[in-house]
Coordinates of C-alpha atoms in Angstrom, one line a residue:
Chain A
Q1 CA -29.3 33.8 -37.2
Q2 CA -30.1 32.0 -34.0
Q3 CA -33.3 30.4 -35.2
V4 CA -33.8 26.8 -36.0
K5 CA -36.8 26.2 -38.3
Q6 CA -38.6 22.9 -37.9
S7 CA -41.3 21.2 -40.1
P8 CA -43.9 19.8 -40.2
Q9 CA -45.8 21.2 -37.3
S10 CA -47.7 17.9 -37.0
L11 CA -47.4 14.5 -38.6
I12 CA -49.7 11.4 -38.7
V13 CA -48.0 8.1 -39.7
Q14 CA -49.4 4.6 -39.9
K15 CA -47.8 2.0 -37.6
G16 CA -44.8 0.5 -39.3
G17 CA -44.3 3.6 -41.5
I18 CA -41.4 6.0 -41.6
S19 CA -41.7 9.4 -39.8
I20 CA -39.5 12.2 -41.2
I21 CA -39.0 15.6 -39.4
N22 CA -36.9 18.3 -40.9
C23 CA -34.9 21.2 -39.5
A24 CA -32.9 24.1 -40.9
Y25 CA -30.5 26.5 -39.3
E26 CA -28.6 29.7 -40.2
N27 CA -25.8 30.0 -37.7
T28 CA -22.8 28.1 -39.2
A29 CA -21.1 28.2 -35.8
F30 CA -23.5 25.6 -34.5
D31 CA -21.6 22.3 -34.1
Y32 CA -24.0 20.1 -32.1
F33 CA -27.4 19.0 -33.2
P34 CA -29.6 16.9 -30.8
W35 CA -33.1 15.7 -31.1
Y36 CA -35.3 15.5 -28.1
Q37 CA -38.6 13.6 -27.5
Q38 CA -41.1 15.0 -25.1
F39 CA -44.3 13.4 -23.8
P40 CA -47.1 15.6 -22.3
G41 CA -46.2 16.9 -18.9
K42 CA -42.6 15.6 -19.0
G43 CA -39.2 17.1 -19.7
P44 CA -37.5 16.6 -23.1
A45 CA -35.5 13.4 -23.3
L46 CA -32.4 13.1 -25.5
L47 CA -33.1 10.8 -28.5
I48 CA -30.0 11.1 -30.7
A49 CA -27.4 13.7 -31.5
I50 CA -25.0 14.4 -34.3
R51 CA -22.0 16.6 -35.0
P52 CA -21.2 18.1 -38.5
D53 CA -18.2 15.9 -39.1
V54 CA -20.6 13.0 -40.1
S55 CA -23.5 13.0 -42.5
E56 CA -25.6 10.3 -40.8
K57 CA -26.0 8.7 -37.5
K58 CA -28.2 5.7 -36.7
E59 CA -29.3 4.4 -33.3
G60 CA -31.8 1.6 -33.4
R61 CA -34.9 2.8 -35.3
F62 CA -33.7 6.5 -35.2
T63 CA -31.5 8.1 -37.8
I64 CA -30.2 11.6 -38.2
S65 CA -29.3 12.8 -41.7
F66 CA -27.1 15.9 -41.8
N67 CA -26.4 18.1 -44.8
K68 CA -23.8 20.7 -43.8
S69 CA -23.8 22.6 -47.1
A70 CA -27.6 23.0 -47.1
K71 CA -27.6 23.7 -43.3
Q72 CA -30.3 21.1 -42.8
F73 CA -30.8 18.0 -40.7
S74 CA -33.6 15.5 -40.3
L75 CA -34.8 12.8 -38.1
H76 CA -36.1 9.5 -39.5
I77 CA -38.0 7.1 -37.4
M78 CA -38.2 3.7 -39.0
D79 CA -41.0 1.2 -38.3
S80 CA -42.9 3.9 -36.3
Q81 CA -44.9 2.6 -33.3
P82 CA -47.8 4.0 -31.4
G83 CA -45.4 4.5 -28.4
D84 CA -43.5 7.0 -30.5
S85 CA -46.4 9.4 -30.5
A86 CA -44.9 12.5 -28.8
T87 CA -43.6 15.9 -29.6
Y88 CA -40.1 16.0 -31.2
F89 CA -37.8 19.0 -31.0
C90 CA -34.6 19.5 -33.0
A91 CA -32.0 21.8 -31.4
A92 CA -28.6 23.3 -32.1
S93 CA -25.8 24.7 -30.0
I94 CA -22.2 25.7 -30.1
G95 CA -20.7 23.0 -28.0
G96 CA -23.0 20.4 -26.5
F97 CA -23.1 21.9 -23.0
Q98 CA -23.9 25.4 -24.3
K99 CA -27.2 27.2 -24.8
L100 CA -29.6 25.1 -26.9
V101 CA -31.7 26.8 -29.6
F102 CA -34.8 24.7 -30.1
G103 CA -37.1 24.3 -33.1
T104 CA -40.8 24.8 -32.7
G105 CA -41.6 21.1 -32.3
T106 CA -43.4 18.4 -34.3
R107 CA -46.4 16.6 -32.9
L108 CA -46.2 13.0 -34.1
L109 CA -49.1 10.7 -34.0
V110 CA -48.6 7.1 -35.0
S111 CA -51.9 5.4 -35.7
P112 CA -52.4 1.7 -34.8
Chain B
E1 CA -26.4 7.5 -11.0
T2 CA -29.4 9.7 -10.4
G3 CA -30.9 11.9 -13.1
V4 CA -31.9 15.6 -13.0
T5 CA -34.5 16.3 -10.4
Q6 CA -36.6 19.4 -9.9
S7 CA -38.9 20.7 -7.2
P8 CA -41.7 21.5 -6.8
T9 CA -43.6 19.7 -9.6
H10 CA -46.4 22.3 -9.7
L11 CA -46.8 25.8 -8.3
I12 CA -49.6 28.3 -8.4
K13 CA -48.7 32.0 -7.7
T14 CA -50.5 35.3 -8.1
R15 CA -49.2 38.2 -10.2
G16 CA -46.6 40.3 -8.4
Q17 CA -45.4 37.4 -6.2
Q18 CA -41.9 35.9 -6.2
V19 CA -41.0 32.2 -6.8
T20 CA -38.0 30.0 -6.3
L21 CA -37.6 26.8 -8.3
R22 CA -34.9 24.2 -7.5
C23 CA -32.8 21.8 -9.5
S24 CA -30.4 19.0 -8.6
S25 CA -28.0 18.2 -11.4
Q26 CA -27.2 14.7 -12.6
S27 CA -24.3 13.0 -10.8
G28 CA -21.0 14.2 -12.3
H29 CA -22.4 17.2 -14.0
N30 CA -21.1 20.7 -13.2
T31 CA -23.2 22.9 -15.5
V32 CA -26.9 23.8 -15.1
S33 CA -29.0 25.5 -17.7
W34 CA -32.6 26.8 -17.2
Y35 CA -35.2 26.9 -19.9
Q36 CA -38.8 28.3 -20.1
Q37 CA -41.3 26.3 -22.2
A38 CA -44.6 28.0 -22.9
L39 CA -47.5 25.8 -23.9
G40 CA -47.1 24.4 -27.4
Q41 CA -43.6 26.0 -27.8
G42 CA -40.0 24.9 -27.8
P43 CA -37.9 25.6 -24.7
Q44 CA -36.3 29.0 -24.5
F45 CA -32.9 29.4 -22.9
I46 CA -33.0 31.6 -19.7
F47 CA -29.4 31.3 -18.4
Q48 CA -26.6 28.8 -17.6
Y49 CA -24.5 28.4 -14.4
Y50 CA -21.0 27.0 -14.3
R51 CA -18.7 27.1 -11.4
E52 CA -21.4 29.0 -9.4
E53 CA -21.4 31.9 -11.9
E54 CA -23.8 32.9 -14.7
N55 CA -22.3 31.7 -17.9
G56 CA -24.6 33.0 -20.6
R57 CA -28.1 34.5 -20.6
G58 CA -31.0 34.5 -23.0
N59 CA -33.4 37.3 -23.7
F60 CA -35.0 37.4 -20.2
P61 CA -35.3 40.4 -17.9
P62 CA -33.3 40.8 -14.7
R63 CA -36.2 39.8 -12.6
F64 CA -35.2 36.3 -13.6
S65 CA -32.1 35.4 -11.5
G66 CA -30.3 32.3 -10.4
L67 CA -27.8 30.6 -8.2
Q68 CA -25.6 27.6 -8.4
F69 CA -24.3 26.0 -5.2
P70 CA -21.0 24.1 -4.6
N71 CA -22.7 20.8 -5.1
Y72 CA -23.8 22.0 -8.5
S73 CA -27.5 22.2 -7.6
S74 CA -29.2 25.4 -8.7
E75 CA -32.1 27.8 -8.1
L76 CA -34.2 29.9 -10.4
N77 CA -35.8 33.0 -8.9
V78 CA -38.5 35.0 -10.6
N79 CA -39.6 38.3 -9.0
A80 CA -42.7 40.4 -9.7
L81 CA -44.4 37.5 -11.5
E82 CA -46.4 38.3 -14.6
L83 CA -49.2 36.3 -16.2
D84 CA -46.9 35.5 -19.2
D85 CA -44.5 33.8 -16.8
S86 CA -46.9 30.8 -16.7
A87 CA -44.9 28.0 -18.3
L88 CA -43.0 24.8 -17.7
Y89 CA -39.6 25.6 -16.3
L90 CA -36.9 23.1 -17.2
C91 CA -33.5 22.5 -15.8
A92 CA -30.8 20.7 -17.8
S93 CA -27.4 19.6 -16.6
S94 CA -24.3 18.8 -18.5
R95 CA -20.6 18.4 -17.9
E96 CA -18.4 21.1 -19.4
G97 CA -15.3 19.7 -21.1
A98 CA -16.6 16.1 -21.3
L99 CA -16.5 14.2 -24.5
T100 CA -20.3 13.7 -24.3
D101 CA -21.4 17.1 -23.1
T102 CA -25.1 16.6 -23.9
Q103 CA -27.7 18.4 -21.8
Y104 CA -30.1 16.2 -19.9
F105 CA -33.4 17.6 -18.8
G106 CA -35.4 17.2 -15.6
P107 CA -39.1 16.7 -15.5
G108 CA -39.8 20.4 -15.1
T109 CA -41.8 22.6 -12.7
R110 CA -45.2 23.8 -14.0
L111 CA -45.7 27.4 -12.8
T112 CA -49.2 28.9 -13.1
V113 CA -49.5 32.7 -12.4
L114 CA -53.0 33.9 -11.7

């Protein structure tokens, strides 16, 4: 019940295209869902986060869509750029400061 | 406002040795969490410290221990190192009770056990 399942494992998108990464969870007690971006050799950097009282949150080119009934959430990167090439992790927790349960990660490559 | 810092950046140890990793939390943050990230995997929660006490622990053996100091900085200690302990160790800080209680990660310490 503590798992967060993430797909796809890897993704190749053309520059200017839309990147979509999906996550699913089981534990209905989770109430905080962040996405982190990680470059090789660096720590994860918070990208955007959502709580289950809203179905969508947009910050610049990044949008989280949240479906509480399906226990799924996704990250959409609009107008993808080569600089977005990184590994993306979804996560979930009970309370934002509590233990984060991470997905397995998606390696995104945006081709020029 | 300074971010989360960790030291050292890299460390090489041999099996059976002990290691101490250090973390300084972001200004204003009172909670520190430690994660282990094996190559190609997502971070795994080790434990969290709040008010200088352990506040939750993941599925890690007792040879993984920690401390939090009055200035909210923290240490992760690993005894009797095993080859599988080779990983990136990440520290994250947050502020319990704040409206935005997101965890912010440091750059990590890369531990190699030979």
